[in-house]
Coordinates of C-alpha atoms in Angstrom, one line a residue:
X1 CA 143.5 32.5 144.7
X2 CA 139.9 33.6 143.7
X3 CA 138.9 33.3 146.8
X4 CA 141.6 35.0 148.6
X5 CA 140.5 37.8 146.3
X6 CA 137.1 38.1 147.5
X7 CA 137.6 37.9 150.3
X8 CA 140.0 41.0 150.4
X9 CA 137.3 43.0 148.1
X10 CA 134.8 42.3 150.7
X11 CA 136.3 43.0 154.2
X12 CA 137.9 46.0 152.8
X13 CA 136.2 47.9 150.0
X14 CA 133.2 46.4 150.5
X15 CA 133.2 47.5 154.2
X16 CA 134.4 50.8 153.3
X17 CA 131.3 51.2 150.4
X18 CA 128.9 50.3 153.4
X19 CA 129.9 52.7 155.9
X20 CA 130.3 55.6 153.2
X21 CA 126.4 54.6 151.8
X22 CA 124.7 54.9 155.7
X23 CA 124.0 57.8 157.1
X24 CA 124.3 56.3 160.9
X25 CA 127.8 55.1 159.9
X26 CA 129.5 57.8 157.9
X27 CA 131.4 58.8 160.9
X28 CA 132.4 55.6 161.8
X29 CA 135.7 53.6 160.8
X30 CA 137.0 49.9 161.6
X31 CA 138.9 49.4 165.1
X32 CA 142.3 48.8 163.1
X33 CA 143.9 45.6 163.4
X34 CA 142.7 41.9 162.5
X35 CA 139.9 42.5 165.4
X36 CA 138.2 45.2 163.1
X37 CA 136.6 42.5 160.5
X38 CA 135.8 39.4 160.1
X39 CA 134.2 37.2 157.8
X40 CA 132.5 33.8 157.8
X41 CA 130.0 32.4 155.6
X42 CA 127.7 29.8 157.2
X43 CA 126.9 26.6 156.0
X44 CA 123.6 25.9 155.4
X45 CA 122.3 29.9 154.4
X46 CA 123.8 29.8 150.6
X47 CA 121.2 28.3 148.0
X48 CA 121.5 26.8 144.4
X49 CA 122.5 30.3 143.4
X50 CA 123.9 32.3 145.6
X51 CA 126.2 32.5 149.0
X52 CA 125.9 34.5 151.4
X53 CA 128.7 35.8 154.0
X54 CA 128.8 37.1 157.7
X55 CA 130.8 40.5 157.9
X56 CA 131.4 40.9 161.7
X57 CA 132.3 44.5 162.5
X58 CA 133.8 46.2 165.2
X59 CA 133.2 49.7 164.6
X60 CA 134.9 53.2 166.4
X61 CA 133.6 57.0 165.7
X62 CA 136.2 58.9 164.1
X63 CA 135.6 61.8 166.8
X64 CA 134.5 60.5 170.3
X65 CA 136.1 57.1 169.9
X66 CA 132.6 55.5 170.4
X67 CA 132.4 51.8 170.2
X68 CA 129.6 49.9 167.5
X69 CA 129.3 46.1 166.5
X70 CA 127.4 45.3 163.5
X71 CA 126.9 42.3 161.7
X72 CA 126.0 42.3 158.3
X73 CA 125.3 39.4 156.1
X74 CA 126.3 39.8 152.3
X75 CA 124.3 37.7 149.3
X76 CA 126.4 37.2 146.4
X77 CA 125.8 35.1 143.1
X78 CA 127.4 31.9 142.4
X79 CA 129.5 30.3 139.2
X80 CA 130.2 31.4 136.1
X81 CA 128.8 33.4 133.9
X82 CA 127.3 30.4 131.6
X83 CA 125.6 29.2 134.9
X84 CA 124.2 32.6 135.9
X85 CA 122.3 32.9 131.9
X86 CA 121.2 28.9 132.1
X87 CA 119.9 29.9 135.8
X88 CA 118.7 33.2 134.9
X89 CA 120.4 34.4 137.9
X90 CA 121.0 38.0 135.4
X91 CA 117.3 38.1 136.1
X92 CA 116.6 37.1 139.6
X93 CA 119.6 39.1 141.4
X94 CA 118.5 42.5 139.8
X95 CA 114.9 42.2 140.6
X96 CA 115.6 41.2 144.4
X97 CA 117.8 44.4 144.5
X98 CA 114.8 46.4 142.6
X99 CA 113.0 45.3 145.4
X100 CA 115.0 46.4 148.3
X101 CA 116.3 49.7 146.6
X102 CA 113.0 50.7 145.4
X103 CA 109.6 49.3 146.0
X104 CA 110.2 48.6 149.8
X105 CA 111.5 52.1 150.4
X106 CA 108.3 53.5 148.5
X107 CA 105.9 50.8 150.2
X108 CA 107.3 52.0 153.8
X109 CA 106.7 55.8 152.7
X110 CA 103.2 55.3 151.5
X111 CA 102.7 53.2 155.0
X112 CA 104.2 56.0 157.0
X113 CA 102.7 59.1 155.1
X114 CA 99.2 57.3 155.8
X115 CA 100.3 56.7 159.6
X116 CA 98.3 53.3 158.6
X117 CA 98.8 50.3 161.8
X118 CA 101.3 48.4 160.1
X119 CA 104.9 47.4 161.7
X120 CA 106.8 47.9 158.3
X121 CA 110.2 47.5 160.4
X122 CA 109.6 44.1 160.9
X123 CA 108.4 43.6 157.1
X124 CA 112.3 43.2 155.8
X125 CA 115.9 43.3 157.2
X126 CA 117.6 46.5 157.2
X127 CA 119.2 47.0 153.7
X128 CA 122.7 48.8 154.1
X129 CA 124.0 48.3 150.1
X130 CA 122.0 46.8 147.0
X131 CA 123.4 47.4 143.8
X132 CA 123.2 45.3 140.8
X133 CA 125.5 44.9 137.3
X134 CA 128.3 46.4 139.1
X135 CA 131.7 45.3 138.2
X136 CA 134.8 46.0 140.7
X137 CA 138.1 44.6 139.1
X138 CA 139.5 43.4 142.9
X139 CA 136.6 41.1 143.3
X140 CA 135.8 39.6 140.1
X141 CA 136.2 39.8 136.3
X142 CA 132.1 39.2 135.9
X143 CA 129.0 41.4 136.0
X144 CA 128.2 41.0 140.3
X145 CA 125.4 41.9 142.3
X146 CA 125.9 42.8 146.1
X147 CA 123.2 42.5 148.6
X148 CA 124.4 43.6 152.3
X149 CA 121.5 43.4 154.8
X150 CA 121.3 43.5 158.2
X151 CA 121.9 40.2 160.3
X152 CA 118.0 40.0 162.0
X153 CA 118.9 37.2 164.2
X154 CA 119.5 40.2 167.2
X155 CA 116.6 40.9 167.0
X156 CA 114.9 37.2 167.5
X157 CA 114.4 36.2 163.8
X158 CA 115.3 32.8 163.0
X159 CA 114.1 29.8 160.6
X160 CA 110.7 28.5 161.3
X161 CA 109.7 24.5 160.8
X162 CA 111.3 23.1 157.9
X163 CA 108.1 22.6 155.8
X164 CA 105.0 21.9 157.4
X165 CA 103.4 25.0 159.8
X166 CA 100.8 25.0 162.5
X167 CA 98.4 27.8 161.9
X168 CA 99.8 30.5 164.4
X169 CA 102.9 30.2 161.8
X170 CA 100.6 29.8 158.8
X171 CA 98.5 33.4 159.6
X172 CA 101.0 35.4 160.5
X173 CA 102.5 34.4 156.9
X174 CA 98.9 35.0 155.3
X175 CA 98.9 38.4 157.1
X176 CA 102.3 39.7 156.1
X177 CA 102.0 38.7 152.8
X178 CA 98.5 40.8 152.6
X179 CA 100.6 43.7 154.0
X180 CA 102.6 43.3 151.1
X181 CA 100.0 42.9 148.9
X182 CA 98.2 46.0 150.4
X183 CA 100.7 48.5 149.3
X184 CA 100.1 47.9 145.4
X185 CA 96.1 48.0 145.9
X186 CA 96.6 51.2 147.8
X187 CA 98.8 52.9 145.3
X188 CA 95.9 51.9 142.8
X189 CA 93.0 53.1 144.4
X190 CA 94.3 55.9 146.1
X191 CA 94.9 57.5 143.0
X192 CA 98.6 56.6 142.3
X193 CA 98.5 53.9 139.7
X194 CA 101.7 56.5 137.8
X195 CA 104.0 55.3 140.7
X196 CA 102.7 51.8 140.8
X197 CA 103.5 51.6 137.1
X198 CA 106.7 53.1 137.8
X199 CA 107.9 50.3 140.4
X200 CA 106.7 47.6 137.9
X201 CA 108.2 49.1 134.8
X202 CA 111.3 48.3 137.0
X203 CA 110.9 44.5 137.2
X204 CA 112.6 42.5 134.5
X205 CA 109.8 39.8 133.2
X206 CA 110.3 36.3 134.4
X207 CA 108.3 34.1 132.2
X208 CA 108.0 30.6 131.7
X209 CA 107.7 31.0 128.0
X210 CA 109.1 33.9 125.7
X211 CA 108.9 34.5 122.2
X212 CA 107.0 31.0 122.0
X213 CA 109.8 29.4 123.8
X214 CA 111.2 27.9 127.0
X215 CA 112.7 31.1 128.9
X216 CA 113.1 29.4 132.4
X217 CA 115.2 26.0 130.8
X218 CA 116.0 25.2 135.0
X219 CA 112.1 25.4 135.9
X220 CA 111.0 23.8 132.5
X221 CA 112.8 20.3 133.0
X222 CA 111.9 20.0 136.7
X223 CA 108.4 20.3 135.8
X224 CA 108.5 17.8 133.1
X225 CA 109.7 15.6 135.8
X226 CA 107.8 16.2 138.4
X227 CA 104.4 15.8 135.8
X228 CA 106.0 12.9 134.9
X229 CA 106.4 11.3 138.4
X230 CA 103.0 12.4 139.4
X231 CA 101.1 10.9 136.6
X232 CA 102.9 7.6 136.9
X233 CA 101.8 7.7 140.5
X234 CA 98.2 7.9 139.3
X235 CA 98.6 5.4 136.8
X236 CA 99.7 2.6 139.3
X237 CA 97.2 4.0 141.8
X238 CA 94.1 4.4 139.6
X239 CA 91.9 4.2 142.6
X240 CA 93.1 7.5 143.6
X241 CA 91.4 9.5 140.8
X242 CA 88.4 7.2 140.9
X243 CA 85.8 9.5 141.1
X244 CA 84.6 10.9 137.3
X245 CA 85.0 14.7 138.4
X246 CA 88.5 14.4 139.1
X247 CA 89.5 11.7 136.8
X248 CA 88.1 14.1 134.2
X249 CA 90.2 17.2 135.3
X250 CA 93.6 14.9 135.5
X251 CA 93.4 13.6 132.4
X252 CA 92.4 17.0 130.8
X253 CA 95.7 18.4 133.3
X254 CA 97.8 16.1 131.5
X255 CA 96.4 15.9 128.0
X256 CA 97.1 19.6 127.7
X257 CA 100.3 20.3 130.1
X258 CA 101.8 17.2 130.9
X259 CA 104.5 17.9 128.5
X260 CA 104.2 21.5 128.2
X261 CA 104.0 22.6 132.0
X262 CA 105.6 26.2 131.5
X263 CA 102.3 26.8 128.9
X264 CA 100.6 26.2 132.2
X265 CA 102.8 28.1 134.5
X266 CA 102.5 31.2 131.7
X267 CA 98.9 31.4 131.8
X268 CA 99.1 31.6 135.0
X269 CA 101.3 35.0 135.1
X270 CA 98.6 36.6 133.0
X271 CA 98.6 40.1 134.1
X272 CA 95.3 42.4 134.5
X273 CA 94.1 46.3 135.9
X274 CA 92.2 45.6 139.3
X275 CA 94.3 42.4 140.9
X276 CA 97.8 42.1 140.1
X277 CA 100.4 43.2 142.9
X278 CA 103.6 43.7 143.2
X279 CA 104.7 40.2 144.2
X280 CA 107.3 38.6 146.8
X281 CA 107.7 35.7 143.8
X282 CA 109.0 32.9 145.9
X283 CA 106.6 32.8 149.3
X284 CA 107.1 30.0 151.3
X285 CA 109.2 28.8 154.8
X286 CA 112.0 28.9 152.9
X287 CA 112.4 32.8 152.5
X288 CA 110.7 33.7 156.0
X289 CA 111.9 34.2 159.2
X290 CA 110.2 34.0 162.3
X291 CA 110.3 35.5 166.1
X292 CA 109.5 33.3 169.1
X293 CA 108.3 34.3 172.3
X294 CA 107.9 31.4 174.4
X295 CA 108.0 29.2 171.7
X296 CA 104.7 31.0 170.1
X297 CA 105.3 33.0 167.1
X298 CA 105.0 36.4 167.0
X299 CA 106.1 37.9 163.9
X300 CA 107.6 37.0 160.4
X301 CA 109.8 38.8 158.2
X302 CA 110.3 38.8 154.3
X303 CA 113.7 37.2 152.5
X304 CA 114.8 36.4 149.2
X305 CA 112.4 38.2 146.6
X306 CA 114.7 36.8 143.8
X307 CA 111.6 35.2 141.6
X308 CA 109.9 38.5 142.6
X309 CA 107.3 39.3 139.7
X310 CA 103.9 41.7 139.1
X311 CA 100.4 39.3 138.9
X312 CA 97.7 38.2 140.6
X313 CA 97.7 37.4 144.2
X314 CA 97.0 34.0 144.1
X315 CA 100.5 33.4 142.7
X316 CA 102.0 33.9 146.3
X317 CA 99.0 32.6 148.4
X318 CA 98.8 29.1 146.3
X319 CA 102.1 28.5 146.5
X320 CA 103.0 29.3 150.4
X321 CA 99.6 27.2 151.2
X322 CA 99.9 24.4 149.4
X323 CA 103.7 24.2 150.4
X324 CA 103.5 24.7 154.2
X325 CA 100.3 24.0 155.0
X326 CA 100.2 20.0 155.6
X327 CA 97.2 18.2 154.0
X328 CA 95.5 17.0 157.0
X329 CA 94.9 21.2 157.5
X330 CA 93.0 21.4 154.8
X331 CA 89.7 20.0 155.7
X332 CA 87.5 21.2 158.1
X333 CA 87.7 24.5 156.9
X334 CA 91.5 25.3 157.8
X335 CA 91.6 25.8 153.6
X336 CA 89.2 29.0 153.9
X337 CA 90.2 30.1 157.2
X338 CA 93.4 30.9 155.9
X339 CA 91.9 32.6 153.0
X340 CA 89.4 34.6 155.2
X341 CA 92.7 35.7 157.5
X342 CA 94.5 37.4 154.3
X343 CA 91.4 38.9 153.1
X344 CA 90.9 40.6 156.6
X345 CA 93.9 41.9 156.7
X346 CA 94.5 42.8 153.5
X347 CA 91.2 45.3 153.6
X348 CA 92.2 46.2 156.8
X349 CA 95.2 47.8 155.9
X350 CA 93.9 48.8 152.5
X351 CA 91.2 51.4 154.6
X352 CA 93.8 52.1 156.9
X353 CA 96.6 53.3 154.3
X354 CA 93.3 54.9 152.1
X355 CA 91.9 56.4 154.4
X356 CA 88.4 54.9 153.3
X357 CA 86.0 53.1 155.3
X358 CA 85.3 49.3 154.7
X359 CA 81.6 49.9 152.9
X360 CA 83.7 52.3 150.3
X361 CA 83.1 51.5 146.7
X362 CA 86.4 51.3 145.6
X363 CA 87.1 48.1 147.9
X364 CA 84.1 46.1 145.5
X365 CA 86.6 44.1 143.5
X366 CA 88.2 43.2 146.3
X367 CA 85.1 42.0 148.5
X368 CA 85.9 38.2 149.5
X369 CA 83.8 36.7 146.8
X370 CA 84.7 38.2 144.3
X371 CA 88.5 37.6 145.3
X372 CA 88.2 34.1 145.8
X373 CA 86.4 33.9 142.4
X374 CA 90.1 35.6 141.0
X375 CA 92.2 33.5 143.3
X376 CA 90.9 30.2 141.7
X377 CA 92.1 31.1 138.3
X378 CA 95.7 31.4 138.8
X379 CA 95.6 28.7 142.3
X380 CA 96.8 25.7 140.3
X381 CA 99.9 28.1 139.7
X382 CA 101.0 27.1 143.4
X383 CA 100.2 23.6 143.1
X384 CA 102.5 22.9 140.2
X385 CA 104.9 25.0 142.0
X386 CA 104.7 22.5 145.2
X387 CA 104.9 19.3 143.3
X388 CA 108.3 21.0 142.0
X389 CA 109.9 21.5 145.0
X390 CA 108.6 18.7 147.5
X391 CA 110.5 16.0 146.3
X392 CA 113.7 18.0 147.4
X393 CA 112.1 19.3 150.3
X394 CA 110.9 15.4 151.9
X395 CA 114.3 13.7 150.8
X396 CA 116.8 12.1 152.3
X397 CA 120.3 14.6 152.8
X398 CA 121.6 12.1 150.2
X399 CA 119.2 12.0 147.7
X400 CA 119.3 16.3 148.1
X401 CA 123.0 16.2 147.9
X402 CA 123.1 14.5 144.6
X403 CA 120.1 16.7 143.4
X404 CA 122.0 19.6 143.6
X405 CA 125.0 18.2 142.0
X406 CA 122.8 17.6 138.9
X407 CA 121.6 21.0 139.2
X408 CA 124.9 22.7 139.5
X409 CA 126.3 20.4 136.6
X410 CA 123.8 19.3 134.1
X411 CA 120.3 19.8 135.1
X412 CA 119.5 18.3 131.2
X413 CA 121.2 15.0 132.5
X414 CA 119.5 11.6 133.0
X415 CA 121.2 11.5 136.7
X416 CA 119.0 14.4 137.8
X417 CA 115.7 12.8 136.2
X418 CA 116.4 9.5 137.4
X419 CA 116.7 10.8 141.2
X420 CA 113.8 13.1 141.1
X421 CA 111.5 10.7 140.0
X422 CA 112.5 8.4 143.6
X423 CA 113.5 11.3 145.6
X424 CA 111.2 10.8 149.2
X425 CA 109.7 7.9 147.7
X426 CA 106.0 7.1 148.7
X427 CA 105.7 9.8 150.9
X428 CA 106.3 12.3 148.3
X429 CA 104.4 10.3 146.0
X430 CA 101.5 10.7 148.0
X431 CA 102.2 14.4 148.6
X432 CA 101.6 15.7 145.3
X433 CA 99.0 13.6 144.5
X434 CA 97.0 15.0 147.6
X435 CA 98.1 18.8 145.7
X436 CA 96.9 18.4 142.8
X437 CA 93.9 16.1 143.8
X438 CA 92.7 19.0 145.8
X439 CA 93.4 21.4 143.5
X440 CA 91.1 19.4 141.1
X441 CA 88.6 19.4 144.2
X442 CA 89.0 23.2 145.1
X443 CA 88.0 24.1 141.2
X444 CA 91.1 25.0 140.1
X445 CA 91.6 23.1 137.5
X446 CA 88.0 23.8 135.9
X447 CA 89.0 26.5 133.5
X448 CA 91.2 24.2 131.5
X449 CA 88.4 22.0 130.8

């Protein structure tokens, strides 16, 4: 019965809401009949948190009887409202829609007003409705969100490699994401810090700790485990941390954090004047979307800025790199290159939305240096992040089926500790032993010594 009544809010009023809010579609109505509408929602596109829903339209103008198809995919929250305050979903789904309603739109105006080389239509799908704590009585007797966005596989925008990425797919993900990044370093330096301070004012904090306690309970026991798992790996394996340098920084890693991880993760979201950005939050394969042309990609696209947050850069770079990019890419200078390629571009489209030439003194903090000396204070942050999520990422559909049946139950359960700790077995185990022994390696664990 629920779901008949969703179903009716959202081929109906939800349809009509999106053709009233666009411009390009105010004179347009549904074809009448069962032909005008329809809606699907694809498995395998819904998350822990949220589902999401293919509107199909067939569209006619009101005056010249022109025909239009559009296909729209719709993001909704999931479960009840005990789930969405224990998942902080009441967080995550308002800050994506801050995103899309506001920074975007003033990002893409800065971009445009500059007439700075960067493709900003390929930065994000089309947005057609995003409006949060909105309650409509024929869909639901909770608090919803509603995310309607354009469907960007017309356009040659699909899933990439499940987790690991050549480089061609690795830089154009360090690029875009220095696009993004770009935009808040413009704003600063060009003399706009009051709207940059706006946009953040806008995000709701997501911190690992609060008031001296746990705030994200979900992320908090995952950790735990994954710490866990990790340094029972390196206590069967002591070979593996053999060397005194590392052996040092593990056991100083664990003596501080191993059962206090979000302490670590919150230090990590310290905040400061001359590098924090406005981030995506979540940047990995995951939330991307690629374009192909002959095989070779060409261009990547930005989804799902739920975890979106305002800190240092590094917070997005650690975590996509040392989630996609497979160990054996790390040595021989693949580790730098990648570095070196969202650097470049991030200057480059800093003098290009500026206006300023590369040898301008504003762009000092942000020389490569000096950058990489930032970036390793607030690395490990993607590191931890990595560990978290591999062991779901390498396991076996089984093993990922009853993971999220834990984590849409009882996440506080033995039955979800007990499976992450095996989930992927040795190949996982060896995983996020390579993370962290090359975050040791990279420096950045040396400031918690």
């Amino acid at each position: 019965m629920a779901q008949d009544r969703k179903h009716a809010f959202l081929t109906t009023e939800l349809v009509n809401k999106l053709l009233e809010k666009n411009d390009d579609l105010k004179e347009f109505r549904l074809v009448p009949g069962s032909s005008g509408c329809t809606l699907t929602t694809p498995q395998g596109l819904d998350g822990f948190m949220s589902t999401i829903h293919r509107l199909e339209l067939n569209l006619e103008h009101v005056i010249t009887g022109a025909s239009k198809s559009l296909t729209v995919m719709v993001k909704v929250m999931k479960g009840d409202d005990d789930f969405r305050k224990k998942s902080l979903g009441l967080v995550l789904f308002p800050n994506e829609i801050n995103v899309y309603s506001a920074v975007i739109p003033t990002f893409e105006r800065l971009v445009r007003d500059a007439g700075a080389l960067i493709d900003f239509n390929t930065l994000v799908p089309r947005i057609y409705l995003a409006e949060a704590g909105v309650r409509y009585a024929a869909y639901s007797d909770q608090e919803e969100t509603f995310l309607a966005m354009e469907d960007v596989s017309h356009r040659g925008f699909v899933p990439g490699p499940r987790l690991n990425l050549d480089q061609p797919h690795l830089e154009l993900m360090a690029r875009k994401i220095a696009q993004f990044h770009a935009c808040s370093y413009a704003l600063r330096i060009g003399g706009r810090s009051d709207k940059l301070q706006t946009l953040v004012d806008k995000i709701i904090p997501l911190n690992f700790l609060q008031d001296g306690k746990v705030f994200f309970e979900s992320y908090d026991i995952v950790f735990k485990v994954a710490f866990e798992r990790l340094f029972h790996y390196f206590d069967e394996k002591p070979d593996v941390i053999a060397t005194h340098s590392l052996h040092e920084r593990i056991d100083t890693l664990r003596r501080k954090y191993g059962k206090t991880p979000s302490e670590l993760m919150q230090r990590c979201l310290a905040r400061d004047d001359i590098y924090s950005v406005i981030l995506h939050g979540d940047y990995n394969r995951n939330n991307v979307l690629f374009r192909y042309e002959n095989e070779t990609p060409r261009d990547v696209m930005l989804i799902d800025f739920q975890e979106n947050r305002y800190g240092s850069p590094a917070l997005d770079l650690s975590f996509f790199m040392y989630m996609n990019m497979p160990p054996e890419a790390w040595a021989s200078g693949g580790w730098d290159h990648l570095l070196t390629v969202y650097h470049q571009e991030l200057m480059r489209c800093l003098c290009g939305i500026v206006k300023i030439e590369p040898e301008d003194e504003r762009l000092e903090p942000y020389r490569f240096d000096r950058m990489k000396t930032h970036l390793k204070q607030h690395f490990i942050y993607g590191a931890v992040i990595a560990i978290k999520f591999l062991p779901c990422m390498l396991a076996n559909e089984e093993e990922v089926q009853e993971i999220v049946h834990h984590f849409h139950t009882d996440i506080t359960a033995d039955g979800f500790r007990n499976i992450y700790l095996i989930a992927g077995g040795d190949v996982v185990n060896e995983r996020i032993s390579k993370v962290i022994l090359h975050a040791a390696d990279q420096g950045y664990l040396d400031w918690i010594l």
